[in-house]
Coordinates of C-alpha atoms and ligand atoms in Angstrom, one line a residue:
M4 CA 193.4 22.8 262.4
C5 CA 191.4 19.5 261.9
G6 CA 192.2 16.3 260.3
I7 CA 190.2 14.9 257.7
I8 CA 190.9 11.6 255.6
G9 CA 188.4 9.7 252.7
I10 CA 189.2 6.3 251.0
C11 CA 187.9 4.7 247.8
L12 CA 187.9 1.0 247.8
R13 CA 187.2 -1.2 244.7
D14 CA 185.7 -3.6 246.8
R15 CA 184.9 -4.4 250.7
S16 CA 187.0 -7.3 250.7
Q17 CA 190.2 -5.3 250.2
L18 CA 189.8 -3.5 253.7
P19 CA 187.3 -3.1 256.8
L20 CA 186.6 0.3 255.5
G21 CA 185.7 1.9 259.4
E22 CA 188.8 0.3 261.2
A23 CA 190.8 1.8 258.2
L24 CA 189.3 5.4 258.7
F25 CA 189.4 5.2 262.3
R26 CA 193.3 4.2 262.4
G27 CA 193.8 6.9 259.7
L28 CA 192.2 9.6 261.8
L29 CA 194.4 8.4 265.1
R30 CA 197.5 9.5 262.8
L31 CA 195.9 13.4 262.8
E32 CA 194.7 13.3 266.1
Y33 CA 197.1 15.7 266.7
R34 CA 195.3 18.1 264.5
G35 CA 192.5 18.0 266.6
Y36 CA 190.6 16.2 269.6
D37 CA 187.8 17.4 270.3
S38 CA 185.2 15.2 268.4
A39 CA 185.1 13.1 265.5
G40 CA 183.1 11.3 263.1
I41 CA 182.9 8.9 259.9
A42 CA 180.4 8.8 257.0
V43 CA 180.6 5.8 254.7
I44 CA 178.4 4.4 251.5
D45 CA 177.1 1.5 252.1
S46 CA 174.2 -0.2 250.3
S47 CA 173.7 3.2 248.2
R48 CA 172.8 5.1 251.4
L49 CA 174.9 7.7 253.5
H50 CA 175.9 6.0 257.0
I51 CA 177.1 8.5 259.6
V52 CA 178.4 8.1 263.2
K53 CA 179.8 11.0 264.8
G54 CA 180.5 12.4 268.1
K55 CA 181.8 14.6 270.7
G56 CA 185.2 13.1 272.5
R57 CA 188.5 11.9 271.7
L58 CA 188.9 9.1 269.3
D59 CA 189.6 6.4 271.9
E60 CA 186.3 7.2 273.8
L61 CA 184.0 7.4 270.7
E62 CA 184.9 4.2 269.3
A63 CA 184.3 2.4 273.1
R64 CA 180.9 4.5 272.7
L65 CA 179.8 4.5 269.2
G66 CA 181.9 2.0 267.7
F67 CA 183.4 3.3 264.6
T68 CA 185.5 0.5 263.4
K69 CA 183.0 -2.5 263.4
K70 CA 179.7 -1.8 262.4
Y71 CA 180.6 0.7 259.1
T72 CA 181.9 -0.9 256.0
G73 CA 181.5 -0.3 252.1
E74 CA 183.6 0.5 249.6
T75 CA 183.8 5.0 250.1
G76 CA 184.1 6.8 253.3
I77 CA 185.4 9.9 254.7
A78 CA 186.0 10.7 258.4
H79 CA 187.1 14.2 260.5
T80 CA 189.0 14.8 263.5
R81 CA 187.9 18.1 265.0
W82 CA 189.6 21.2 266.3
A83 CA 186.3 23.6 266.9
T84 CA 186.8 26.7 265.2
H85 CA 182.7 27.6 264.9
G86 CA 180.6 26.3 267.3
Q87 CA 181.5 24.5 270.2
P88 CA 182.7 20.8 270.3
S89 CA 179.4 18.7 270.5
D90 CA 177.5 15.7 269.1
I91 CA 176.0 18.1 266.4
N92 CA 178.8 20.1 265.3
A93 CA 181.1 16.9 265.0
H94 CA 181.8 16.3 261.0
P95 CA 180.7 14.8 258.8
H96 CA 177.7 17.1 258.2
V97 CA 174.9 16.3 255.6
D98 CA 172.2 18.3 253.5
C99 CA 168.7 18.1 253.9
S100 CA 168.5 15.2 251.4
G101 CA 170.7 13.3 253.1
L102 CA 172.2 12.6 249.7
F103 CA 175.7 14.6 250.6
A104 CA 178.0 14.0 253.6
V105 CA 180.9 16.2 253.8
V106 CA 184.0 16.7 255.9
H107 CA 185.9 20.6 256.2
N108 CA 189.3 21.6 257.7
G109 CA 189.5 25.2 257.4
I110 CA 186.9 28.4 257.9
I111 CA 184.6 29.6 255.5
E112 CA 185.0 33.2 255.9
N113 CA 181.4 34.1 254.2
Y114 CA 179.1 31.4 255.7
L115 CA 176.9 33.6 257.3
E116 CA 175.7 35.3 254.2
V117 CA 175.4 32.4 252.6
K118 CA 173.4 30.7 255.0
E119 CA 171.1 33.5 255.2
K120 CA 170.4 32.6 251.1
L121 CA 170.3 29.0 251.9
E122 CA 167.5 29.7 254.7
S123 CA 165.6 31.9 252.7
R124 CA 165.1 28.9 250.2
G125 CA 164.3 26.7 252.7
H126 CA 167.4 24.8 254.1
V127 CA 167.1 23.7 257.5
F128 CA 170.5 23.7 259.1
K129 CA 171.4 21.6 262.1
S130 CA 174.7 22.7 263.6
E131 CA 176.6 26.1 264.1
T132 CA 179.4 25.4 262.2
D133 CA 180.6 27.2 259.1
T134 CA 181.0 24.1 257.2
E135 CA 177.1 23.0 256.8
V136 CA 176.5 25.7 254.7
F137 CA 178.9 23.9 252.0
V138 CA 176.8 20.8 251.8
H139 CA 173.6 22.5 251.4
L140 CA 175.3 24.8 248.9
V141 CA 176.1 21.5 246.7
E142 CA 172.7 20.1 247.5
E143 CA 171.1 23.4 246.2
L144 CA 173.2 23.5 243.0
Y145 CA 173.0 19.5 242.5
R146 CA 169.1 20.4 241.9
E147 CA 169.9 23.2 239.5
L148 CA 172.7 21.7 237.4
G149 CA 171.8 17.8 237.3
D150 CA 175.9 16.8 238.0
V151 CA 177.6 16.2 241.5
Y152 CA 181.0 17.4 240.2
S153 CA 179.4 20.2 238.4
A154 CA 177.9 21.3 241.5
F155 CA 180.8 20.8 243.5
K156 CA 182.9 23.1 241.5
S157 CA 180.4 25.8 241.6
A158 CA 180.0 25.7 245.6
I159 CA 183.7 26.1 245.9
K160 CA 183.3 29.3 243.7
H161 CA 180.4 30.4 245.8
I162 CA 182.8 30.4 249.3
R163 CA 185.4 32.3 250.7
G164 CA 188.1 31.2 253.2
A165 CA 190.7 28.2 253.8
Y166 CA 189.3 24.8 253.2
A167 CA 190.5 21.3 252.6
I168 CA 186.7 19.7 251.6
L169 CA 185.5 15.9 251.1
L170 CA 182.5 15.0 249.9
I171 CA 180.8 11.7 249.4
T172 CA 177.1 11.0 247.6
P173 CA 175.5 7.5 246.8
I174 CA 174.3 9.3 243.7
E175 CA 178.3 8.7 242.5
P176 CA 179.0 6.0 245.2
N177 CA 182.9 5.5 243.7
K178 CA 184.2 8.7 244.0
I179 CA 185.4 11.2 246.5
F180 CA 185.7 15.2 245.7
F181 CA 187.7 17.3 247.0
A182 CA 189.3 20.9 246.6
K183 CA 191.7 22.5 248.5
K184 CA 193.0 26.2 249.3
D185 CA 195.2 27.3 252.5
S186 CA 194.7 24.1 254.5
P187 CA 196.6 21.0 253.6
L188 CA 195.4 17.8 251.6
V189 CA 197.6 14.8 250.1
V190 CA 196.1 12.0 247.8
G191 CA 197.4 8.9 248.4
I192 CA 198.0 6.7 245.2
G193 CA 197.6 2.7 246.1
S194 CA 198.1 -0.1 244.1
S195 CA 194.2 -0.9 243.7
Y196 CA 192.5 1.8 245.9
N197 CA 193.2 5.4 246.6
L198 CA 193.1 7.8 249.3
L199 CA 192.9 11.6 250.5
A200 CA 194.2 12.9 253.8
S201 CA 195.4 16.0 256.0
D202 CA 198.6 15.0 256.3
I203 CA 201.0 11.9 255.0
P204 CA 201.4 10.2 258.2
A205 CA 197.2 9.1 258.0
L206 CA 198.3 7.5 254.2
L207 CA 201.4 5.6 255.0
D208 CA 199.8 2.4 256.2
H209 CA 198.3 2.3 252.6
T210 CA 200.9 3.6 250.4
R211 CA 203.9 5.8 250.0
R212 CA 203.1 7.3 247.0
V213 CA 201.5 10.7 247.3
V214 CA 200.4 14.1 245.4
V215 CA 200.3 17.1 247.8
I216 CA 197.6 18.9 246.5
R217 CA 198.1 22.6 245.8
D218 CA 195.7 25.6 246.4
N219 CA 192.7 26.2 244.0
W220 CA 193.1 22.2 242.8
V221 CA 189.4 20.5 242.9
G222 CA 188.7 17.2 241.7
Y223 CA 187.8 13.7 242.9
I224 CA 189.4 10.5 243.1
T225 CA 188.0 6.8 242.3
P226 CA 189.5 3.6 243.7
S227 CA 191.6 3.2 240.1
S228 CA 192.0 6.7 239.4
V229 CA 192.6 10.7 240.4
F230 CA 191.3 13.5 238.2
V231 CA 192.4 17.1 239.3
E232 CA 191.6 20.7 238.0
D233 CA 193.0 23.8 238.6
L234 CA 189.9 25.9 239.5
E235 CA 191.5 29.1 239.0
R236 CA 193.0 28.6 235.9
G237 CA 190.7 26.3 234.2
F238 CA 192.9 23.2 232.9
S239 CA 193.5 19.9 234.2
V240 CA 196.3 18.8 235.9
D241 CA 198.6 16.2 235.2
H242 CA 198.9 14.8 238.8
E243 CA 201.6 12.1 238.0
Q244 CA 203.9 15.1 237.3
Y245 CA 203.4 16.0 241.6
A246 CA 203.9 12.7 242.6
M247 CA 206.3 11.8 244.8
T248 CA 207.2 8.9 247.0
V249 CA 207.6 9.4 251.1
L250 CA 210.8 8.4 252.0
W251 CA 210.7 9.1 255.9
S252 CA 209.2 6.7 258.5
L253 CA 206.1 7.2 260.0
E254 CA 207.1 8.7 263.4
D255 CA 208.9 11.2 261.7
A256 CA 206.0 11.8 259.6
S257 CA 203.8 12.8 262.8
R258 CA 205.9 15.7 263.0
E259 CA 205.8 16.2 259.5
G260 CA 209.5 15.4 259.0
Y261 CA 210.4 17.7 261.6
P262 CA 212.5 16.5 264.7
H263 CA 210.6 18.3 267.3
F264 CA 206.9 19.4 267.6
M265 CA 208.4 23.0 268.6
L266 CA 210.5 23.4 265.7
K267 CA 207.2 22.2 263.8
E268 CA 205.2 25.0 265.1
I269 CA 207.6 27.4 264.3
Y270 CA 207.7 26.5 260.9
E271 CA 204.0 26.4 261.5
Q272 CA 203.4 30.2 261.8
P273 CA 202.9 31.7 258.4
R274 CA 200.1 29.0 258.2
A275 CA 198.8 29.6 261.6
L276 CA 198.3 33.2 261.3
V277 CA 196.5 33.0 257.7
Q278 CA 194.0 30.7 259.7
T279 CA 193.7 33.5 262.3
L280 CA 193.4 36.5 259.8
S281 CA 190.6 34.5 258.1
G282 CA 188.9 33.5 261.3
L283 CA 188.9 37.4 262.2
R284 CA 187.6 38.3 259.0
S285 CA 184.4 36.0 259.3
D286 CA 184.2 36.6 263.2
A287 CA 180.7 38.4 263.6
V288 CA 182.0 39.1 267.7
L289 CA 184.8 41.1 266.4
E290 CA 182.3 44.1 265.7
Q291 CA 180.4 43.7 269.2
V292 CA 183.9 43.4 271.1
V293 CA 185.2 46.7 269.4
S294 CA 182.0 48.6 270.5
L295 CA 182.3 47.3 274.3
L296 CA 185.7 48.3 274.5
V297 CA 185.2 51.8 272.9
D298 CA 182.4 52.1 275.3
A299 CA 184.2 51.0 278.4
D300 CA 185.4 53.0 281.1
N301 CA 188.6 51.3 282.0
I302 CA 189.9 48.3 279.7
Y303 CA 192.1 45.8 281.7
I304 CA 194.0 43.2 280.2
T305 CA 195.6 40.2 281.7
G306 CA 197.1 36.1 280.9
A307 CA 200.1 34.2 282.2
G308 CA 203.6 34.0 280.7
T309 CA 203.4 34.1 277.1
S310 CA 199.7 35.1 277.1
Y311 CA 201.0 38.1 279.2
H312 CA 203.6 38.9 276.9
A313 CA 201.1 39.4 274.2
S314 CA 198.6 41.2 276.9
E315 CA 201.5 44.0 277.0
Y316 CA 201.9 44.5 273.4
Y317 CA 198.2 45.0 273.0
A318 CA 198.1 47.9 275.5
Y319 CA 201.1 49.8 274.2
A320 CA 199.2 49.0 270.7
M321 CA 196.2 50.7 271.9
S322 CA 198.1 53.6 273.6
K323 CA 199.8 54.5 270.3
L324 CA 197.4 53.4 267.5
A325 CA 194.5 55.0 269.6
G326 CA 195.5 57.0 272.5
R327 CA 193.6 54.7 274.7
L328 CA 195.2 53.8 278.6
V329 CA 195.1 49.5 278.8
I330 CA 195.6 48.1 281.9
P331 CA 198.3 45.2 281.7
F332 CA 198.1 42.3 284.9
I333 CA 200.0 39.1 285.1
A334 CA 196.9 37.3 286.0
S335 CA 198.2 35.9 289.4
E336 CA 198.2 39.6 290.4
Y337 CA 194.7 40.1 289.7
E338 CA 194.0 41.4 293.4
L339 CA 195.5 44.6 292.8
Y340 CA 192.7 45.7 290.6
E341 CA 189.9 43.5 291.5
E342 CA 188.4 46.2 294.1
T343 CA 188.8 49.1 291.4
A344 CA 187.2 47.0 288.8
S345 CA 183.3 48.3 288.0
N346 CA 180.4 47.2 285.6
K347 CA 181.4 49.9 283.3
D348 CA 184.8 48.0 282.9
V349 CA 186.1 45.3 280.6
L350 CA 188.6 42.6 281.4
I351 CA 190.6 41.2 278.3
A352 CA 191.2 37.7 279.5
V353 CA 194.2 36.0 277.2
S354 CA 194.9 31.7 277.3
Q355 CA 196.1 29.4 274.6
S356 CA 194.6 26.8 276.6
G357 CA 191.5 28.7 277.8
E358 CA 192.1 26.7 281.2
T359 CA 195.1 28.3 283.0
I360 CA 193.4 29.0 286.7
D361 CA 195.1 31.9 287.6
V362 CA 193.6 33.5 284.6
L363 CA 190.4 32.2 285.5
K364 CA 190.5 33.3 289.0
A365 CA 191.2 36.8 287.7
V366 CA 188.0 36.4 285.3
R367 CA 185.7 35.4 288.1
A368 CA 187.0 37.9 290.4
F369 CA 186.3 40.7 287.8
K370 CA 182.8 39.3 286.6
K371 CA 182.0 39.4 290.6
Q372 CA 182.5 43.4 290.5
G373 CA 180.4 43.3 287.1
C374 CA 182.7 43.7 284.7
R375 CA 182.1 42.6 281.4
V376 CA 184.9 39.8 280.0
V377 CA 185.9 39.0 276.4
A378 CA 188.4 35.9 276.1
I379 CA 190.8 35.2 273.8
S380 CA 191.8 31.6 273.4
N381 CA 193.0 28.7 271.1
V382 CA 190.9 26.1 272.7
V383 CA 187.1 26.6 272.1
D384 CA 184.7 25.7 274.7
S385 CA 187.6 25.9 277.3
A386 CA 187.0 27.0 280.9
I387 CA 188.0 30.7 280.3
P388 CA 185.8 31.5 277.0
R389 CA 182.9 29.5 278.5
E390 CA 182.8 32.0 281.5
S391 CA 183.3 35.0 279.4
D392 CA 180.8 37.4 277.9
Y393 CA 182.6 37.3 274.6
A394 CA 185.5 35.0 272.8
I395 CA 187.3 35.3 269.9
Y396 CA 189.3 32.4 268.8
M397 CA 193.3 32.4 267.7
R398 CA 192.7 29.2 265.5
A399 CA 196.3 28.4 265.7
G400 CA 195.6 24.7 265.8
P401 CA 196.9 22.4 268.8
E402 CA 200.2 23.4 270.1
I403 CA 201.9 20.2 271.1
G404 CA 205.1 21.4 272.2
V405 CA 205.3 22.5 275.7
A406 CA 206.3 26.3 275.0
A407 CA 204.5 28.5 273.4
T408 CA 205.6 29.7 270.0
K409 CA 202.6 29.6 267.2
T410 CA 200.0 30.8 269.7
F411 CA 201.8 33.8 270.5
L412 CA 202.1 35.1 267.1
T413 CA 198.4 34.3 266.6
Q414 CA 197.5 35.9 269.9
T415 CA 199.5 39.0 269.1
L416 CA 198.0 38.9 265.5
V417 CA 194.4 39.0 267.1
L418 CA 195.1 41.6 269.6
G419 CA 196.8 43.8 267.1
F420 CA 194.0 43.5 264.5
L421 CA 191.5 44.6 267.5
A422 CA 193.5 47.9 268.2
I423 CA 193.6 48.8 264.7
A424 CA 189.8 48.1 264.4
Y425 CA 189.3 50.0 267.8
A426 CA 191.4 53.0 266.2
K427 CA 189.6 52.8 263.3
S428 CA 186.0 53.0 265.0
S429 CA 187.0 55.8 267.3
G430 CA 188.2 57.7 264.3
D431 CA 192.2 57.5 265.4
L432 CA 193.0 56.0 262.3
S433 CA 191.4 56.8 258.6
E434 CA 190.4 54.1 256.4
A435 CA 193.3 54.4 254.3
E436 CA 195.7 54.1 257.2
Y437 CA 193.6 51.2 258.8
R438 CA 193.8 49.6 255.1
Q439 CA 197.3 49.9 254.6
I440 CA 198.2 48.7 258.3
L441 CA 195.9 45.6 257.6
L442 CA 196.2 45.1 254.2
E443 CA 199.9 46.0 253.1
D444 CA 201.7 45.7 256.6
I445 CA 200.4 43.0 258.6
E446 CA 199.2 41.0 255.4
G447 CA 202.7 41.5 254.1
S448 CA 204.3 40.3 257.1
V449 CA 202.5 37.0 257.0
K450 CA 203.2 36.6 253.5
V451 CA 207.0 36.9 253.8
L452 CA 206.8 35.0 257.4
G453 CA 208.4 31.6 255.7
K454 CA 211.1 32.8 254.2
V455 CA 211.7 35.3 257.4
I456 CA 211.8 31.9 259.4
E457 CA 214.2 30.5 256.8
K458 CA 216.5 33.1 257.3
V459 CA 216.9 34.2 260.7
D460 CA 216.9 29.9 261.4
A461 CA 220.6 29.9 259.7
L462 CA 221.6 33.3 262.0
A463 CA 220.2 31.5 264.8
R464 CA 222.2 27.9 264.0
R465 CA 225.3 29.8 263.6
L466 CA 225.0 31.8 266.5
V467 CA 224.2 28.9 269.1
E468 CA 228.3 28.0 268.2
R469 CA 229.3 31.0 270.2
L470 CA 226.6 31.2 272.6
S471 CA 226.9 27.3 273.5
G472 CA 228.4 27.4 276.9
V473 CA 226.7 30.8 278.0
K474 CA 225.3 31.1 281.7
S475 CA 223.3 34.2 281.3
M476 CA 222.2 36.5 279.2
Y477 CA 219.7 40.3 278.6
Y478 CA 217.3 41.1 276.3
L479 CA 216.7 44.3 275.9
S480 CA 214.0 47.3 274.2
R481 CA 211.9 49.7 274.4
G482 CA 208.2 50.5 273.6
V483 CA 206.9 47.6 271.5
G484 CA 209.8 46.0 271.5
V485 CA 209.9 45.4 275.2
P486 CA 206.9 42.3 275.6
I487 CA 208.7 40.6 272.5
A488 CA 212.3 40.2 274.5
R489 CA 210.3 38.9 277.4
E490 CA 209.3 36.6 275.3
G491 CA 212.9 35.6 273.9
A492 CA 214.1 35.5 277.4
L493 CA 211.2 33.3 278.6
K494 CA 211.7 31.0 275.8
I495 CA 215.3 30.7 276.3
K496 CA 214.9 30.0 280.2
E497 CA 212.1 27.4 279.7
I498 CA 213.9 25.3 276.6
A499 CA 217.6 25.6 277.0
Y500 CA 217.8 26.4 280.7
V501 CA 219.8 29.3 280.1
H502 CA 219.2 32.2 283.0
A503 CA 217.9 35.3 281.3
E504 CA 216.5 38.7 281.9
A505 CA 214.5 41.1 279.5
Y506 CA 214.1 44.9 280.8
P507 CA 213.2 48.0 279.0
A508 CA 216.5 49.0 277.9
G509 CA 216.6 52.3 280.3
E510 CA 216.0 50.1 282.9
S511 CA 219.1 48.5 282.2
K512 CA 221.4 51.4 283.7
H513 CA 219.7 51.1 286.9
G514 CA 221.3 48.2 288.0
P515 CA 221.3 44.8 285.5
I516 CA 224.1 46.3 283.9
A517 CA 226.4 45.1 287.0
L518 CA 226.3 41.8 285.3
V519 CA 227.8 42.5 282.1
E520 CA 231.5 41.7 281.8
P521 CA 233.4 41.0 278.5
G522 CA 231.5 38.7 276.1
Y523 CA 228.0 38.7 278.2
P524 CA 225.6 38.6 275.7
V525 CA 222.9 41.2 275.3
V526 CA 220.0 40.6 272.7
F527 CA 218.5 44.2 271.4
I528 CA 215.0 44.1 270.1
V529 CA 214.6 47.0 267.8
P530 CA 211.4 48.1 266.6
N531 CA 210.8 49.6 263.1
D532 CA 210.5 53.0 264.6
P533 CA 213.3 56.0 264.7
L534 CA 212.8 57.2 267.8
L535 CA 212.8 54.0 269.3
E536 CA 216.0 53.4 267.4
R537 CA 217.9 56.0 268.2
R538 CA 217.1 55.7 272.1
I539 CA 218.3 51.8 271.9
L540 CA 221.5 52.4 270.1
G541 CA 222.6 54.5 273.2
N542 CA 221.7 51.3 275.2
I543 CA 223.7 49.5 272.9
M544 CA 226.6 51.5 273.1
E545 CA 226.5 51.5 276.8
M546 CA 226.7 47.6 276.8
K547 CA 229.4 47.2 274.3
A548 CA 231.8 49.5 276.3
R549 CA 231.2 47.1 279.3
G550 CA 232.4 44.5 276.4
A551 CA 228.7 43.0 276.2
Y552 CA 228.5 40.8 272.8
S553 CA 225.4 42.6 271.4
I554 CA 223.1 40.9 269.3
G555 CA 220.3 43.1 267.2
V556 CA 217.4 41.7 266.0
L557 CA 216.4 44.9 263.2
H558 CA 214.5 45.6 260.4
E559 CA 216.5 45.5 257.0
E560 CA 216.7 49.3 256.3
S561 CA 217.4 50.2 260.6
P562 CA 220.4 52.4 261.0
L563 CA 221.6 50.5 263.9
V564 CA 222.7 47.3 261.6
N565 CA 226.5 48.0 261.7
S566 CA 226.7 49.2 265.5
V567 CA 225.6 45.7 267.0
D568 CA 228.3 42.8 266.7
Y569 CA 225.9 40.1 265.7
S570 CA 222.5 41.3 263.4
I571 CA 219.5 39.6 262.4
T572 CA 217.6 41.6 259.5
V573 CA 214.0 41.4 259.1
P574 CA 211.6 43.2 257.1
S575 CA 210.9 47.1 257.5
L576 CA 207.0 47.0 258.0
H577 CA 204.8 48.9 260.6
W578 CA 206.0 48.7 264.4
V579 CA 202.5 46.9 264.9
T580 CA 203.8 44.0 263.1
T581 CA 207.0 43.5 265.7
P582 CA 206.0 40.3 267.4
I583 CA 205.8 38.6 263.9
T584 CA 208.7 39.5 262.4
H585 CA 211.3 39.7 265.5
T586 CA 209.9 37.1 267.8
P587 CA 210.7 33.8 265.3
F588 CA 214.6 34.4 265.6
L589 CA 214.3 34.3 269.3
Q590 CA 212.1 31.2 269.2
L591 CA 214.7 29.4 267.0
L592 CA 217.7 31.0 269.3
A593 CA 216.2 28.9 272.4
Y594 CA 215.5 25.8 270.3
H595 CA 218.9 25.1 268.6
L596 CA 220.7 25.6 272.0
A597 CA 217.9 23.9 273.7
V598 CA 218.8 20.7 270.9
K599 CA 222.7 21.8 271.4
R600 CA 222.9 21.0 274.8
G601 CA 221.0 17.6 274.5
L602 CA 218.1 18.8 276.0
D603 CA 214.2 17.9 274.9
P604 CA 212.6 21.7 273.6
D605 CA 209.4 19.5 273.4
K606 CA 209.1 18.8 277.1
P607 CA 211.2 21.3 279.4
R608 CA 211.8 20.1 283.3
N609 CA 208.9 21.1 285.5
L610 CA 206.8 22.5 283.0
A611 CA 203.6 21.5 282.0
K612 CA 201.4 22.7 279.2
T613 CA 198.2 23.6 281.0
V614 CA 198.8 25.2 284.5
T615 CA 195.6 24.3 286.0
V616 CA 196.9 24.8 289.9
E617 CA 197.5 28.1 291.5
Ligands
F6R722 C1 205.8 29.8 277.7 C2 204.4 29.3 277.9 C3 203.7 29.9 279.2 C4 202.2 29.9 278.9 C5 201.4 30.0 280.0 C6 199.8 30.9 280.0 O1 206.2 29.5 276.8 O2 203.8 28.2 276.9 O3 204.3 30.5 280.2 O4 202.2 31.1 278.0 O5 201.1 29.1 281.2 O6 199.4 29.6 279.4 P1 198.2 30.2 278.6 O7 198.1 30.9 277.4 O8 197.5 28.6 278.1 O9 197.0 30.5 279.4

């Protein structure tokens, strides 16, 4: 996630360009805030200002708004994915000739390959970003083709991954070239000038008439026109057919029309997972991490709260897919294993924020024992990845709601991916099995997730009518479903303030069942695994015999569908995808119950997004 904006004026008296770009970036700051930059064309030359830091700091330090004027400009606010936040890695990026400037949101998966080719042709790279390859590619192709738009289109055809890209050049000073795939981009049609931005709020100071750009569209805007082509199908697009007028207020729009960030982030999960997958495919570190794990004596994994649930999922996946023992532990309890860890072991430290002090302390303690550490985080260059030997990023984009939602799904995707890559490398999964799980099941679950969320949202709203006065609940499951049950109970506790406990279903007989009385809600997470299903059925019956109100999250073909009082069915895919298919209902149940009770789900009492005290 990053935010981009471009403005194409007829003449500079219409707007102070630097100031307008800066204001647009402020509206996009929720998409990324570790560095930012602006490029404008003034007196036939590119002028660029960029740096590490939040927008207000940069404005004070570098003065985006006053010094930079002109007719055409682009700007970027960054959420680092490749290369740490720094002045050099901040966008815009320029080519060797200094004639092209580019801003990009997304991930170029084949950037290493492209970079190598360009370097062999003499291009010199300044940053560590994937984006910089694109601008050198345009430079290279422009030399060959002699036309900017042809070079831009051809460059797009050379890259793979996710992108919303804007390019400007003094060769054609009154145009902003754009392309989009899997990252959002919107054209704003003004009365006397045009704009482009990642999101509608950045356009609303200028216009309410917008065209949401579709995947594989490329084109350019000028102050008075918009040209769009569908690159895949090879024909030009009549953008007027897609134009619409935005009716929401600016405040609504910053949450893309959702009433809360939590809901927005739940609905954003399919998009976030696409970015995660795309990042994993281009992540050179992944292979090194897999061989480190294969060679390790012991593998430990740790995290706090939601990140600990993701850790438990990984331990289960590794045991079932590769027959490999992984020891999960809650980060604040690291002292239990600290003494036994050695320099032949590996610790995986999972932390969305990368700053949780309990996790950081575990990392430090294990490093002291000589253990190698792999961080899984969402925040590039945060403390935990910085202090670890390797870092793999979730690429979920900033999460504003205090409750972890999209970061849980993206964490489990990274960890599931790591587990199947390990199983393939250790020979426990054949190439065909690996491809089936990755391409059919995991990618399949991501593709259908948008529809799943819409469906389970309606079911969660309905259930909330019945549960509105509830005081206490259980969440039960077995195997891969146990961490999902824990996550469901944590969500409803922290957001709706309902007392909830999660247990392995077999454990419920050993005490918890004493609380069950008629109408007591028990949520069963039923993974797509016949053995687990059979055993969970017994637990459902035990609970129902005591009058419990049973709620089942099950796959569509589950034989248990009619055994529960209220069923929520999700696609029947490999059990590895259980976090992706089964968790959104639990998130939405917590969300709607909180709203029904008049609570603010984005800011639950007593909680903070980043916990930096022990
Ligand atoms: C739950 C939640 C917390 C965090 C925990 C760890 O919704 O947000 O339980 O999961 O504080 O945070 P990170 O992953 O940033 O280390």
